[in-house]
Coordinates of N, CA, C and O in Angstrom, one line a residue:
G1 N 19.8 -2.9 -11.6 CA 20.4 -2.2 -10.6 C 20.3 -2.8 -9.2 O 20.7 -2.2 -8.2
C2 N 19.8 -4.0 -9.1 CA 19.7 -4.6 -7.8 C 19.7 -6.2 -7.9 O 19.6 -6.7 -9.0
T3 N 20.0 -6.8 -6.8 CA 20.0 -8.2 -6.7 C 18.9 -8.7 -5.8 O 18.8 -8.2 -4.7
S4 N 18.1 -9.7 -6.2 CA 17.0 -10.2 -5.4 C 17.3 -11.7 -5.1 O 17.9 -12.4 -6.0
R5 N 16.9 -12.2 -4.0 CA 17.0 -13.6 -3.7 C 15.9 -14.1 -2.8 O 15.4 -13.3 -2.0
V6 N 15.6 -15.3 -2.9 CA 14.6 -15.9 -2.0 C 15.3 -16.1 -0.6 O 16.3 -16.8 -0.6
V7 N 14.8 -15.5 0.4 CA 15.3 -15.6 1.7 C 14.8 -16.9 2.4 O 15.5 -17.6 3.1
S8 N 13.4 -17.1 2.3 CA 12.8 -18.2 2.9 C 11.5 -18.5 2.1 O 10.9 -17.6 1.5
S9 N 11.1 -19.8 2.1 CA 9.9 -20.2 1.3 C 9.2 -21.3 2.2 O 9.9 -22.3 2.6
G10 N 8.0 -21.1 2.4 CA 7.2 -22.0 3.2 C 5.8 -22.1 2.7 O 5.4 -21.4 1.7
P11 N 4.9 -22.8 3.3 CA 3.6 -23.0 2.9 C 2.7 -21.7 3.1 O 1.7 -21.5 2.4
L12 N 3.1 -20.8 4.0 CA 2.3 -19.6 4.3 C 3.0 -18.3 3.9 O 2.3 -17.3 3.8
K13 N 4.3 -18.4 3.6 CA 4.9 -17.1 3.3 C 6.2 -17.4 2.4 O 6.9 -18.3 2.7
L14 N 6.4 -16.5 1.4 CA 7.6 -16.5 0.7 C 8.3 -15.1 1.0 O 7.6 -14.1 0.9
T15 N 9.5 -15.1 1.3 CA 10.2 -13.9 1.6 C 11.4 -13.7 0.5 O 12.2 -14.6 0.3
I16 N 11.3 -12.5 -0.1 CA 12.3 -12.1 -1.1 C 13.1 -10.9 -0.6 O 12.4 -9.9 -0.2
G17 N 14.4 -11.0 -0.6 CA 15.2 -9.8 -0.2 C 15.8 -9.2 -1.4 O 16.2 -9.9 -2.4
A18 N 15.9 -7.9 -1.4 CA 16.6 -7.2 -2.6 C 17.5 -6.1 -2.0 O 17.1 -5.4 -1.0
E19 N 18.6 -5.9 -2.7 CA 19.5 -4.8 -2.4 C 20.0 -4.2 -3.7 O 20.4 -4.9 -4.6
S20 N 20.2 -2.9 -3.7 CA 20.7 -2.2 -4.9 C 22.2 -2.6 -5.0 O 22.9 -2.8 -4.0
N21 N 22.7 -2.5 -6.2 CA 24.1 -2.9 -6.4 C 25.1 -1.9 -5.7 O 26.2 -2.3 -5.3
D22 N 24.6 -0.6 -5.5 CA 25.4 0.3 -4.8 C 25.2 0.3 -3.3 O 25.8 1.0 -2.5
R23 N 24.4 -0.7 -2.8 CA 24.1 -0.9 -1.4 C 23.4 0.2 -0.7 O 23.4 0.3 0.6
Q24 N 22.9 1.2 -1.4 CA 22.2 2.3 -0.8 C 20.7 2.0 -0.5 O 20.1 2.6 0.3
W25 N 20.1 1.0 -1.1 CA 18.7 0.6 -1.0 C 18.6 -0.9 -0.7 O 19.3 -1.7 -1.2
A26 N 17.7 -1.2 0.2 CA 17.4 -2.6 0.6 C 16.0 -2.7 1.0 O 15.4 -1.8 1.7
C27 N 15.4 -3.9 0.7 CA 14.0 -4.1 1.1 C 13.7 -5.6 1.1 O 14.5 -6.4 0.6
T28 N 12.6 -6.0 1.7 CA 12.1 -7.4 1.6 C 10.7 -7.4 1.3 O 9.9 -6.5 1.6
W29 N 10.3 -8.4 0.5 CA 8.9 -8.6 0.2 C 8.5 -9.9 0.9 O 9.1 -11.0 0.8
D30 N 7.4 -9.9 1.7 CA 6.8 -11.1 2.3 C 5.5 -11.3 1.5 O 4.6 -10.4 1.6
I31 N 5.4 -12.4 0.9 CA 4.3 -12.7 0.0 C 3.5 -13.8 0.7 O 4.0 -14.9 0.9
Y32 N 2.2 -13.5 1.0 CA 1.3 -14.4 1.7 C 0.2 -14.8 0.7 O 0.1 -14.2 -0.4
P33 N -0.6 -15.8 1.0 CA -1.7 -16.1 0.1 C -2.7 -15.0 -0.2 O -3.3 -15.0 -1.3
T34 N -2.9 -14.1 0.7 CA -3.9 -13.0 0.5 C -3.4 -11.6 0.4 O -4.2 -10.7 0.1
C35 N -2.1 -11.4 0.5 CA -1.5 -10.1 0.4 C 0.0 -10.1 0.3 O 0.6 -11.2 0.4
A36 N 0.6 -9.0 0.1 CA 2.1 -8.9 0.0 C 2.5 -7.7 0.8 O 1.9 -6.7 0.8
R37 N 3.6 -7.8 1.6 CA 4.1 -6.8 2.4 C 5.5 -6.4 2.1 O 6.4 -7.3 2.0
L38 N 5.7 -5.1 1.8 CA 7.1 -4.6 1.5 C 7.6 -4.0 2.8 O 6.9 -3.2 3.4
T39 N 8.8 -4.3 3.1 CA 9.5 -3.6 4.2 C 10.7 -2.9 3.6 O 11.6 -3.6 3.1
V40 N 10.7 -1.6 3.7 CA 11.8 -0.8 3.2 C 12.9 -0.7 4.3 O 12.6 -0.2 5.4
L41 N 14.1 -1.2 4.1 CA 15.1 -1.3 5.1 C 16.1 -0.2 5.0 O 16.7 0.2 6.1
K42 N 16.5 0.2 3.8 CA 17.5 1.1 3.6 C 17.2 2.0 2.4 O 16.8 1.4 1.4
V43 N 17.4 3.3 2.5 CA 17.1 4.2 1.3 C 18.3 5.1 1.1 O 19.0 5.5 2.1
G44 N 18.5 5.5 -0.2 CA 19.6 6.4 -0.5 C 19.2 7.8 -0.6 O 20.0 8.7 -0.6
H45 N 17.9 8.1 -0.7 CA 17.3 9.4 -0.7 C 15.8 9.3 -0.5 O 15.3 8.2 -0.4
P46 N 15.1 10.4 -0.4 CA 13.6 10.3 -0.1 C 12.9 9.5 -1.2 O 13.4 9.5 -2.4
Y47 N 11.8 8.9 -0.9 CA 11.1 8.0 -1.8 C 9.6 8.1 -1.6 O 9.2 8.8 -0.7
W48 N 8.9 7.5 -2.5 CA 7.4 7.3 -2.3 C 7.1 5.9 -2.5 O 7.9 5.1 -3.1
F49 N 5.9 5.5 -2.1 CA 5.4 4.1 -2.4 C 4.2 4.4 -3.4 O 3.3 5.1 -3.1
L50 N 4.3 3.8 -4.6 CA 3.4 4.2 -5.7 C 2.6 3.1 -6.2 O 3.1 1.9 -6.3
Y51 N 1.3 3.4 -6.5 CA 0.4 2.4 -7.2 C 0.0 3.2 -8.5 O -0.6 4.3 -8.4
E52 N 0.2 2.5 -9.6 CA -0.4 3.0 -10.9 C -1.1 1.8 -11.4 O -0.6 0.7 -11.6
G53 N -2.4 2.0 -11.8 CA -3.2 0.8 -12.3 C -4.5 1.2 -12.7 O -4.9 2.4 -12.8
T54 N -5.3 0.2 -13.1 CA -6.6 0.4 -13.6 C -7.6 -0.5 -12.8 O -7.7 -1.7 -13.1
P55 N -8.3 0.0 -11.9 CA -9.3 -0.8 -11.2 C -10.3 -1.4 -12.1 O -10.8 -0.8 -13.0
G56 N -10.5 -2.7 -12.0 CA -11.4 -3.4 -12.9 C -10.9 -3.7 -14.3 O -11.7 -4.1 -15.1
G57 N -9.6 -3.3 -14.6 CA -9.1 -3.6 -15.9 C -9.1 -2.4 -16.8 O -8.4 -2.4 -17.8
Q58 N -10.0 -1.4 -16.6 CA -10.1 -0.2 -17.4 C -10.6 0.9 -16.6 O -11.6 0.7 -15.9
L59 N -10.0 2.0 -16.6 CA -10.4 3.2 -15.8 C -11.7 3.8 -16.3 O -11.8 4.1 -17.4
D60 N -12.7 3.8 -15.4 CA -13.9 4.6 -15.6 C -14.0 5.6 -14.5 O -14.5 5.4 -13.4
E61 N -13.5 6.8 -14.8 CA -13.3 7.9 -13.8 C -14.6 8.2 -13.1 O -14.6 8.5 -11.9
A62 N -15.7 8.2 -13.8 CA -17.0 8.6 -13.2 C -17.6 7.5 -12.3 O -18.2 7.8 -11.3
R63 N -17.3 6.2 -12.6 CA -18.0 5.2 -11.8 C -17.0 4.5 -10.9 O -17.4 3.9 -9.9
D64 N -15.7 4.4 -11.2 CA -14.7 3.8 -10.3 C -14.5 4.8 -9.1 O -14.8 6.0 -9.2
Y65 N -13.8 4.3 -8.1 CA -13.8 5.1 -6.8 C -12.6 4.7 -6.0 O -11.9 3.7 -6.2
C66 N -12.2 5.6 -5.1 CA -11.3 5.3 -4.0 C -12.0 5.6 -2.7 O -12.8 6.5 -2.6
V67 N -11.6 4.9 -1.6 CA -12.1 5.2 -0.3 C -10.9 5.3 0.6 O -10.0 4.4 0.6
R68 N -10.8 6.4 1.4 CA -9.7 6.6 2.3 C -10.1 6.0 3.7 O -11.2 5.7 3.9
S69 N -9.1 5.9 4.5 CA -9.3 5.2 5.8 C -10.3 5.9 6.7 O -10.9 5.3 7.6
D70 N -10.5 7.2 6.5 CA -11.5 8.0 7.2 C -12.9 7.8 6.7 O -13.9 8.4 7.2
G71 N -13.1 6.9 5.7 CA -14.4 6.6 5.1 C -14.8 7.5 4.0 O -15.9 7.3 3.3
V72 N -14.0 8.5 3.6 CA -14.4 9.4 2.5 C -14.2 8.6 1.2 O -13.2 8.0 0.9
R73 N -15.3 8.6 0.4 CA -15.4 7.9 -0.9 C -15.4 9.0 -2.0 O -16.2 9.9 -1.9
L74 N -14.5 8.8 -2.9 CA -14.4 9.8 -4.0 C -14.4 9.1 -5.4 O -13.8 8.0 -5.5
S75 N -15.0 9.7 -6.3 CA -14.8 9.2 -7.7 C -13.4 9.5 -8.2 O -12.7 10.3 -7.6
L76 N -13.0 8.8 -9.2 CA -11.6 8.9 -9.6 C -11.4 10.1 -10.6 O -10.4 10.2 -11.2
T77 N -12.4 10.9 -10.7 CA -12.3 12.2 -11.4 C -11.6 13.2 -10.5 O -11.1 14.2 -11.0
E78 N -11.6 13.0 -9.2 CA -11.1 14.0 -8.3 C -9.7 13.9 -7.9 O -9.3 12.8 -7.4
R79 N -8.9 14.8 -8.3 CA -7.4 14.9 -7.9 C -7.3 15.4 -6.5 O -8.0 16.4 -6.2
W80 N -6.4 14.9 -5.7 CA -6.2 15.4 -4.4 C -4.8 15.1 -3.9 O -4.1 14.2 -4.4
A81 N -4.3 15.9 -2.9 CA -3.1 15.8 -2.2 C -3.2 16.2 -0.8 O -3.5 17.4 -0.6
L82 N -3.1 15.3 0.1 CA -3.2 15.6 1.6 C -2.6 14.4 2.4 O -2.5 13.3 1.9
P83 N -2.3 14.7 3.6 CA -1.9 13.6 4.5 C -3.1 12.7 4.8 O -4.1 13.2 5.3
L84 N -3.0 11.4 4.5 CA -4.1 10.5 4.9 C -4.1 10.4 6.4 O -3.0 10.4 7.1
P85 N -5.3 10.3 7.0 CA -5.3 10.2 8.5 C -4.9 8.8 8.9 O -5.0 7.8 8.1
A86 N -4.4 8.7 10.1 CA -3.9 7.4 10.7 C -5.2 6.5 11.0 O -6.1 7.1 11.5
P87 N -5.1 5.3 10.8 CA -4.1 4.5 10.1 C -4.2 4.8 8.6 O -5.2 5.1 8.0
E88 N -3.0 4.9 7.9 CA -2.9 5.3 6.5 C -3.2 4.2 5.6 O -2.4 3.3 5.4
W89 N -4.4 4.2 5.0 CA -4.7 3.2 4.0 C -5.8 3.8 3.0 O -6.4 4.8 3.3
I90 N -5.9 3.1 1.9 CA -6.8 3.5 0.9 C -7.1 2.3 0.1 O -6.4 1.3 0.0
Y91 N -8.3 2.3 -0.5 CA -8.6 1.2 -1.5 C -9.3 1.7 -2.7 O -9.9 2.8 -2.7
F92 N -9.1 1.0 -3.8 CA -9.6 1.4 -5.1 C -10.6 0.3 -5.6 O -10.3 -0.9 -5.5
G93 N -11.7 0.7 -6.1 CA -12.7 -0.2 -6.6 C -13.3 0.2 -8.0 O -13.1 1.4 -8.4
A94 N -13.9 -0.7 -8.7 CA -14.4 -0.5 -10.0 C -15.9 -0.8 -10.0 O -16.3 -1.7 -9.2
A95 N -16.7 -0.2 -10.8 CA -18.1 -0.4 -10.9 C -18.4 -1.8 -11.3 O -19.5 -2.4 -11.0
N96 N -17.5 -2.5 -12.1 CA -17.8 -3.8 -12.7 C -17.4 -5.0 -11.8 O -17.5 -6.1 -12.2
T97 N -16.9 -4.7 -10.6 CA -16.6 -5.8 -9.7 C -16.7 -5.4 -8.2 O -16.5 -4.3 -7.9
P98 N -17.1 -6.4 -7.3 CA -17.2 -6.1 -5.9 C -15.8 -6.0 -5.3 O -15.6 -5.5 -4.2
R99 N -14.8 -6.6 -5.9 CA -13.4 -6.7 -5.3 C -12.8 -5.3 -5.3 O -13.0 -4.5 -6.2
V100 N -11.9 -5.1 -4.4 CA -11.1 -3.9 -4.3 C -9.7 -4.2 -4.0 O -9.3 -5.2 -3.5
L101 N -8.8 -3.2 -4.4 CA -7.4 -3.3 -4.2 C -7.1 -2.4 -3.0 O -7.4 -1.2 -3.1
Y102 N -6.5 -2.8 -2.0 CA -6.1 -2.0 -0.9 C -4.6 -1.8 -0.8 O -3.8 -2.6 -1.2
L103 N -4.2 -0.6 -0.2 CA -2.8 -0.3 0.0 C -2.8 0.3 1.4 O -3.5 1.2 1.8
L104 N -1.8 -0.2 2.2 CA -1.7 0.1 3.6 C -0.3 0.6 3.9 O 0.7 -0.1 3.6
H105 N -0.1 1.7 4.5 CA 1.2 2.2 5.1 C 1.1 2.0 6.6 O 0.3 2.6 7.2
H106 N 1.9 1.1 7.1 CA 1.8 0.7 8.5 C 2.1 1.8 9.5 O 1.6 1.9 10.6
E107 N 3.1 2.7 9.1 CA 3.5 3.8 10.0 C 2.9 5.1 9.6 O 3.1 5.6 8.5
A108 N 2.1 5.7 10.5 CA 1.5 7.0 10.2 C 2.6 8.0 10.2 O 3.5 8.0 11.1
D109 N 2.6 9.0 9.2 CA 3.7 9.9 9.1 C 3.3 11.4 8.9 O 4.1 12.3 9.1
G110 N 2.1 11.7 8.6 CA 1.7 13.1 8.4 C 2.2 13.7 7.1 O 2.0 14.9 6.9
L111 N 2.8 12.9 6.2 CA 3.3 13.4 5.0 C 2.2 13.4 3.9 O 1.2 12.7 4.0
T112 N 2.4 14.2 2.9 CA 1.4 14.4 1.9 C 1.3 13.1 1.0 O 2.3 12.5 0.6
D113 N 0.1 12.6 0.8 CA -0.2 11.5 -0.1 C -1.1 12.0 -1.2 O -1.7 13.0 -1.0
S114 N -1.0 11.4 -2.4 CA -1.8 12.1 -3.5 C -2.3 11.0 -4.5 O -1.9 9.9 -4.6
F115 N -3.4 11.5 -5.2 CA -4.0 10.7 -6.2 C -4.4 11.6 -7.4 O -4.8 12.8 -7.2
W116 N -4.3 11.1 -8.6 CA -4.8 11.7 -9.8 C -5.0 10.7 -10.9 O -4.4 9.7 -10.9
P117 N -6.0 10.9 -11.8 CA -6.2 10.1 -12.9 C -5.2 10.5 -14.0 O -5.2 11.7 -14.4
M118 N -4.4 9.6 -14.5 CA -3.4 10.0 -15.4 C -3.9 9.7 -16.9 O -4.2 8.6 -17.2
E119 N -3.9 10.8 -17.6 CA -4.3 10.7 -19.0 C -5.7 10.0 -19.3 O -5.9 9.4 -20.3
H120 N -6.5 10.0 -18.3 CA -7.8 9.4 -18.3 C -7.8 7.9 -18.6 O -8.8 7.3 -19.0
N121 N -6.6 7.3 -18.3 CA -6.6 5.8 -18.5 C -6.0 5.0 -17.4 O -6.0 3.8 -17.4
M122 N -5.5 5.7 -16.3 CA -5.1 4.9 -15.1 C -5.0 5.8 -13.9 O -4.9 7.0 -14.0
T123 N -5.0 5.1 -12.7 CA -4.9 5.8 -11.5 C -3.5 5.9 -11.1 O -2.6 5.0 -11.4
V124 N -3.1 7.0 -10.4 CA -1.8 7.2 -9.9 C -2.0 7.6 -8.4 O -2.5 8.7 -8.2
F125 N -1.5 6.8 -7.5 CA -1.6 7.1 -6.1 C -0.2 6.9 -5.5 O 0.5 5.9 -5.8
G126 N 0.2 7.8 -4.6 CA 1.4 7.6 -3.9 C 1.4 8.0 -2.4 O 0.9 9.1 -2.1
F127 N 1.9 7.1 -1.6 CA 2.1 7.5 -0.2 C 3.4 8.3 -0.2 O 4.4 7.9 -0.8
G128 N 3.4 9.4 0.5 CA 4.6 10.3 0.5 C 4.9 10.9 -0.8 O 6.1 11.1 -1.1
R129 N 3.9 11.3 -1.5 CA 4.2 11.9 -2.9 C 3.2 13.1 -3.1 O 2.0 13.0 -2.8
N130 N 3.7 14.1 -3.8 CA 2.8 15.2 -4.3 C 3.5 15.6 -5.6 O 4.7 16.1 -5.6
N131 N 2.8 15.4 -6.7 CA 3.4 15.6 -8.1 C 4.6 14.7 -8.2 O 4.5 13.5 -8.0
T132 N 5.8 15.3 -8.4 CA 7.0 14.5 -8.4 C 7.9 14.6 -7.2 O 9.0 14.1 -7.2
E133 N 7.3 15.3 -6.1 CA 8.1 15.4 -4.9 C 8.0 14.1 -4.1 O 6.9 13.6 -3.9
K134 N 9.1 13.7 -3.5 CA 9.2 12.5 -2.7 C 9.5 12.9 -1.3 O 10.4 13.7 -1.0
Y135 N 8.7 12.4 -0.3 CA 8.8 12.9 1.1 C 9.2 11.8 2.1 O 9.6 12.2 3.2
M136 N 9.1 10.6 1.7 CA 9.4 9.5 2.7 C 10.9 9.3 2.9 O 11.6 9.3 1.9
T137 N 11.3 9.2 4.2 CA 12.7 8.8 4.5 C 12.8 7.7 5.6 O 13.9 7.2 5.8
Q138 N 11.7 7.5 6.2 CA 11.7 6.5 7.4 C 12.1 5.1 6.9 O 11.6 4.6 5.9
T139 N 13.0 4.5 7.7 CA 13.2 3.1 7.6 C 13.3 2.5 9.1 O 13.7 3.2 10.0
P140 N 12.9 1.3 9.3 CA 12.1 0.6 8.4 C 10.7 1.2 8.1 O 10.2 1.9 9.0
A141 N 10.1 0.9 7.0 CA 8.8 1.3 6.7 C 8.1 0.1 6.1 O 8.7 -0.7 5.3
H142 N 6.8 -0.1 6.3 CA 6.1 -1.3 5.9 C 4.8 -0.9 5.1 O 4.1 0.0 5.5
F143 N 4.6 -1.6 4.0 CA 3.5 -1.4 3.1 C 2.9 -2.7 2.8 O 3.6 -3.6 2.4
T144 N 1.6 -2.8 2.8 CA 0.9 -4.0 2.5 C -0.1 -3.7 1.3 O -0.8 -2.7 1.4
I145 N -0.1 -4.6 0.3 CA -1.1 -4.5 -0.7 C -1.9 -5.8 -0.8 O -1.3 -6.9 -0.5
G146 N -3.1 -5.8 -1.2 CA -3.9 -7.0 -1.4 C -5.3 -6.7 -1.9 O -5.6 -5.5 -2.2
F147 N -6.1 -7.7 -2.1 CA -7.4 -7.6 -2.6 C -8.4 -8.0 -1.5 O -8.1 -8.9 -0.7
A148 N -9.5 -7.3 -1.4 CA -10.6 -7.7 -0.5 C -11.8 -8.0 -1.5 O -12.0 -7.4 -2.5
D149 N -12.5 -9.1 -1.1 CA -13.7 -9.5 -1.9 C -14.9 -8.6 -1.9 O -15.7 -8.7 -2.8
D150 N -14.9 -7.7 -0.9 CA -16.1 -6.8 -0.7 C -15.6 -5.4 -0.5 O -14.7 -5.2 0.3
G151 N -16.1 -4.4 -1.2 CA -15.7 -3.1 -1.1 C -16.4 -2.2 0.0 O -16.2 -1.0 0.0
A152 N -17.1 -2.9 0.9 CA -17.7 -2.1 2.0 C -16.7 -1.6 2.9 O -15.8 -2.4 3.3
H153 N -16.7 -0.4 3.3 CA -15.7 0.2 4.1 C -15.5 -0.6 5.4 O -14.3 -0.9 5.8
A154 N -16.5 -1.1 6.1 CA -16.4 -1.8 7.3 C -15.6 -3.1 7.1 O -14.8 -3.5 7.9
T155 N -15.9 -3.8 5.9 CA -15.2 -5.0 5.6 C -13.7 -4.8 5.4 O -12.8 -5.5 5.9
V156 N -13.4 -3.8 4.6 CA -11.9 -3.5 4.3 C -11.2 -3.0 5.6 O -10.1 -3.5 5.9
Q157 N -11.9 -2.2 6.4 CA -11.3 -1.7 7.6 C -11.0 -2.9 8.6 O -9.9 -3.0 9.2
K158 N -11.9 -3.9 8.6 CA -11.7 -5.1 9.5 C -10.4 -5.9 9.0 O -9.6 -6.3 9.7
T159 N -10.3 -6.0 7.7 CA -9.2 -6.7 7.1 C -7.9 -6.0 7.4 O -6.9 -6.6 7.8
L160 N -7.9 -4.7 7.2 CA -6.7 -3.9 7.5 C -6.3 -3.8 8.9 O -5.1 -3.8 9.3
D161 N -7.3 -3.8 9.8 CA -7.1 -3.8 11.2 C -6.4 -5.1 11.6 O -5.5 -5.1 12.5
S162 N -6.8 -6.2 11.0 CA -6.2 -7.5 11.3 C -4.8 -7.6 10.8 O -4.0 -8.3 11.4
I163 N -4.4 -6.9 9.8 CA -3.1 -6.8 9.3 C -2.2 -5.9 10.2 O -1.1 -6.3 10.6
L164 N -2.8 -4.8 10.6 CA -2.0 -3.9 11.5 C -1.9 -4.5 12.9 O -0.9 -4.2 13.6
H165 N -2.8 -5.3 13.4 CA -2.8 -5.9 14.7 C -2.9 -7.4 14.6 O -4.0 -7.9 14.9
P166 N -1.9 -8.0 14.2 CA -2.0 -9.5 13.9 C -2.2 -10.3 15.2 O -1.8 -9.8 16.3
L167 N -2.7 -11.4 15.1 CA -3.0 -12.3 16.2 C -1.6 -12.7 16.8 O -0.7 -13.1 16.1
K168 N -1.6 -12.7 18.1 CA -0.4 -13.1 18.8 C -0.7 -14.3 19.6 O -1.7 -14.3 20.4
I169 N 0.1 -15.3 19.5 CA -0.2 -16.6 20.2 C 1.0 -16.9 21.1 O 2.2 -16.8 20.7
T170 N 0.7 -17.1 22.4 CA 1.7 -17.5 23.3 C 1.4 -18.9 23.8 O 0.3 -19.2 24.3
V171 N 2.4 -19.7 23.8 CA 2.3 -21.1 24.3 C 3.0 -21.2 25.6 O 4.2 -20.8 25.7
Q172 N 2.2 -21.6 26.6 CA 2.8 -21.7 27.9 C 2.8 -23.2 28.3 O 1.9 -23.9 28.0
R173 N 3.9 -23.6 28.9 CA 4.0 -25.0 29.3 C 3.8 -25.1 30.8 O 4.4 -24.3 31.6
E174 N 2.8 -25.9 31.1 CA 2.6 -26.1 32.6 C 3.6 -27.0 33.2 O 4.1 -28.0 32.6
V175 N 4.0 -26.7 34.4 CA 5.0 -27.5 35.1 C 4.4 -28.3 36.2 O 3.4 -28.0 36.8

Protein backbone atom coordinates (compact mmCIF):
# COMPACT_ATOMS: atom_id res chain seq x y z
CA GLY A 1 0.00 0.00 0.00
CA CYS A 2 2.95 2.40 -0.13
CA THR A 3 6.13 3.23 -1.98
CA SER A 4 9.44 3.78 -0.16
CA ARG A 5 12.66 5.20 -1.55
CA VAL A 6 16.08 6.17 -0.29
CA VAL A 7 16.13 9.96 -0.22
CA SER A 8 19.75 10.31 0.89
CA SER A 9 22.53 8.10 2.14
CA GLY A 10 25.66 9.18 3.92
CA PRO A 11 28.13 8.03 6.56
CA LEU A 12 26.03 9.41 9.46
CA LYS A 13 22.44 9.12 8.26
CA LEU A 14 20.21 7.21 5.85
CA THR A 15 16.88 8.84 4.99
CA ILE A 16 13.99 6.81 3.61
CA GLY A 17 10.79 8.46 2.40
CA ALA A 18 7.47 6.64 2.14
CA GLU A 19 4.08 7.62 0.79
CA SER A 20 0.86 5.63 0.58
CA ASN A 21 -0.39 4.82 -2.90
CA ASP A 22 -3.53 6.90 -2.23
CA ARG A 23 -1.24 9.82 -1.19
CA GLN A 24 -3.06 10.26 2.14
CA TRP A 25 -0.06 9.16 4.26
CA ALA A 26 3.59 10.19 4.10
CA CYS A 27 6.60 9.87 6.39
CA THR A 28 10.38 9.77 6.47
CA TRP A 29 12.75 7.61 8.50
CA ASP A 30 16.15 9.02 9.42
CA ILE A 31 18.37 6.15 10.48
CA TYR A 32 21.48 7.03 12.49
CA PRO A 33 24.13 4.71 13.99
CA THR A 34 22.49 4.89 17.45
CA CYS A 35 18.77 5.48 16.79
CA ALA A 36 16.05 5.95 14.17
CA ARG A 37 13.65 8.89 13.86
CA LEU A 38 10.26 8.76 12.17
CA THR A 39 8.72 12.00 10.93
CA VAL A 40 5.01 11.70 10.16
CA LEU A 41 4.31 14.21 7.40
CA LYS A 42 0.76 13.48 6.24
CA VAL A 43 -2.08 11.38 7.71
CA GLY A 44 -5.42 10.24 6.36
CA HIS A 45 -7.06 9.78 9.78
CA PRO A 46 -6.08 9.63 13.48
CA TYR A 47 -3.14 7.34 14.25
CA TRP A 48 -0.95 5.98 17.03
CA PHE A 49 2.75 5.19 17.27
CA LEU A 50 3.03 1.61 18.47
CA TYR A 51 5.70 -0.64 19.98
CA GLU A 52 5.01 -4.34 20.37
CA GLY A 53 7.92 -6.46 21.53
CA THR A 54 9.69 -8.52 24.12
CA PRO A 55 12.34 -6.78 26.23
CA GLY A 56 15.35 -9.07 26.50
CA GLY A 57 13.89 -11.52 23.96
CA GLN A 58 11.19 -13.02 26.18
CA LEU A 59 8.65 -11.24 28.35
CA ASP A 60 9.06 -11.73 32.09
CA GLU A 61 6.19 -9.60 33.42
CA ALA A 62 7.34 -9.74 37.04
CA ARG A 63 11.01 -8.82 36.45
CA ASP A 64 10.94 -6.75 33.25
CA TYR A 65 9.96 -3.10 33.55
CA CYS A 66 9.16 0.22 31.94
CA VAL A 67 10.21 3.65 33.13
CA ARG A 68 8.30 6.77 32.15
CA SER A 69 9.87 10.21 31.69
CA ASP A 70 8.76 11.30 35.17
CA GLY A 71 10.93 8.51 36.67
CA VAL A 72 8.04 6.18 37.56
CA ARG A 73 9.24 2.58 37.20
CA LEU A 74 6.61 -0.13 36.77
CA SER A 75 6.73 -3.88 36.34
CA LEU A 76 5.21 -5.10 33.12
CA THR A 77 2.35 -6.72 35.02
CA GLU A 78 0.72 -3.28 35.38
CA ARG A 79 -1.65 -2.11 32.64
CA TRP A 80 -2.09 1.67 32.37
CA ALA A 81 -3.50 4.43 30.17
CA LEU A 82 -2.69 8.09 30.79
CA PRO A 83 -1.02 11.05 29.10
CA LEU A 84 2.75 10.81 29.60
CA PRO A 85 4.20 13.99 31.07
CA ALA A 86 6.34 16.21 28.85
CA PRO A 87 8.81 15.38 27.53
CA GLU A 88 6.99 12.27 26.34
CA TRP A 89 9.25 9.24 26.50
CA ILE A 90 9.42 5.77 27.96
CA TYR A 91 11.89 2.93 28.04
CA PHE A 92 11.60 -0.81 28.46
CA GLY A 93 14.14 -3.04 30.18
CA ALA A 94 14.62 -6.70 30.96
CA ALA A 95 16.11 -8.36 34.02
CA ASN A 96 18.59 -10.28 31.85
CA THR A 97 20.33 -7.25 30.26
CA PRO A 98 21.42 -3.72 31.26
CA ARG A 99 20.37 -2.39 27.82
CA VAL A 100 16.99 -0.71 27.36
CA LEU A 101 14.82 0.25 24.40
CA TYR A 102 13.61 3.85 24.47
CA LEU A 103 10.77 5.53 22.59
CA LEU A 104 10.49 9.31 22.37
CA HIS A 105 7.64 11.47 21.08
CA HIS A 106 9.18 14.87 20.39
CA GLU A 107 5.95 16.89 20.59
CA ALA A 108 4.11 16.86 23.91
CA ASP A 109 0.39 16.53 23.26
CA GLY A 110 -1.55 15.61 26.42
CA LEU A 111 -3.16 12.64 24.63
CA THR A 112 -3.62 9.26 26.31
CA ASP A 113 -0.72 6.83 25.94
CA SER A 114 -1.05 3.23 27.10
CA PHE A 115 0.70 -0.01 27.97
CA TRP A 116 -0.41 -3.59 28.60
CA PRO A 117 1.16 -7.05 28.49
CA MET A 118 -0.48 -8.92 25.62
CA GLU A 119 -1.29 -12.58 26.27
CA HIS A 120 1.59 -12.71 28.78
CA ASN A 121 4.13 -12.88 25.94
CA MET A 122 4.79 -9.34 24.68
CA THR A 123 4.55 -5.67 25.57
CA VAL A 124 2.13 -3.36 23.77
CA PHE A 125 2.77 0.37 24.14
CA GLY A 126 1.24 3.18 22.11
CA PHE A 127 1.69 6.93 22.01
CA GLY A 128 -1.76 8.37 21.35
CA ARG A 129 -3.56 5.09 21.99
CA ASN A 130 -6.03 3.60 24.47
CA ASN A 131 -7.27 0.11 23.64
CA THR A 132 -8.03 0.44 19.91
CA GLU A 133 -8.73 4.19 19.98
CA LYS A 134 -6.30 6.34 17.96
CA TYR A 135 -5.87 9.95 19.07
CA MET A 136 -2.96 11.48 17.19
CA THR A 137 -3.58 13.84 14.27
CA GLN A 138 -0.64 16.28 14.42
CA THR A 139 1.74 16.61 11.51
CA PRO A 140 4.57 16.88 11.39
CA ALA A 141 5.18 14.59 14.34
CA HIS A 142 8.53 13.09 15.32
CA PHE A 143 9.32 9.82 17.10
CA THR A 144 12.75 8.41 17.95
CA ILE A 145 13.55 4.84 18.94
CA GLY A 146 16.88 3.44 20.06
CA PHE A 147 18.83 1.50 22.63
CA ALA A 148 20.71 2.79 25.66
CA ASP A 149 23.49 0.65 27.16
CA ASP A 150 22.45 1.50 30.72
CA GLY A 151 18.91 1.52 32.13
CA ALA A 152 19.56 4.10 34.85
CA HIS A 153 16.94 6.83 34.56
CA ALA A 154 19.53 9.64 34.62
CA THR A 155 21.51 8.01 31.79
CA VAL A 156 18.47 7.54 29.55
CA GLN A 157 17.21 11.03 30.38
CA LYS A 158 20.57 12.52 29.32
CA THR A 159 20.48 10.56 26.05
CA LEU A 160 16.94 11.70 25.26
CA ASP A 161 17.64 15.30 26.25
CA SER A 162 20.51 15.30 23.74
CA ILE A 163 18.10 14.05 21.05
CA LEU A 164 15.46 16.65 21.91
CA HIS A 165 18.04 19.45 22.11
CA PRO A 166 20.71 18.59 19.53
CA LEU A 167 24.02 20.38 19.35
CA LYS A 168 23.93 23.44 17.15
CA ILE A 169 27.12 24.56 15.50
CA THR A 170 27.54 27.98 13.93
CA VAL A 171 30.57 28.74 11.82
CA GLN A 172 31.49 32.39 11.61
CA ARG A 173 34.03 33.72 9.24
CA GLU A 174 36.22 36.54 10.45
CA VAL A 175 36.71 39.40 8.07
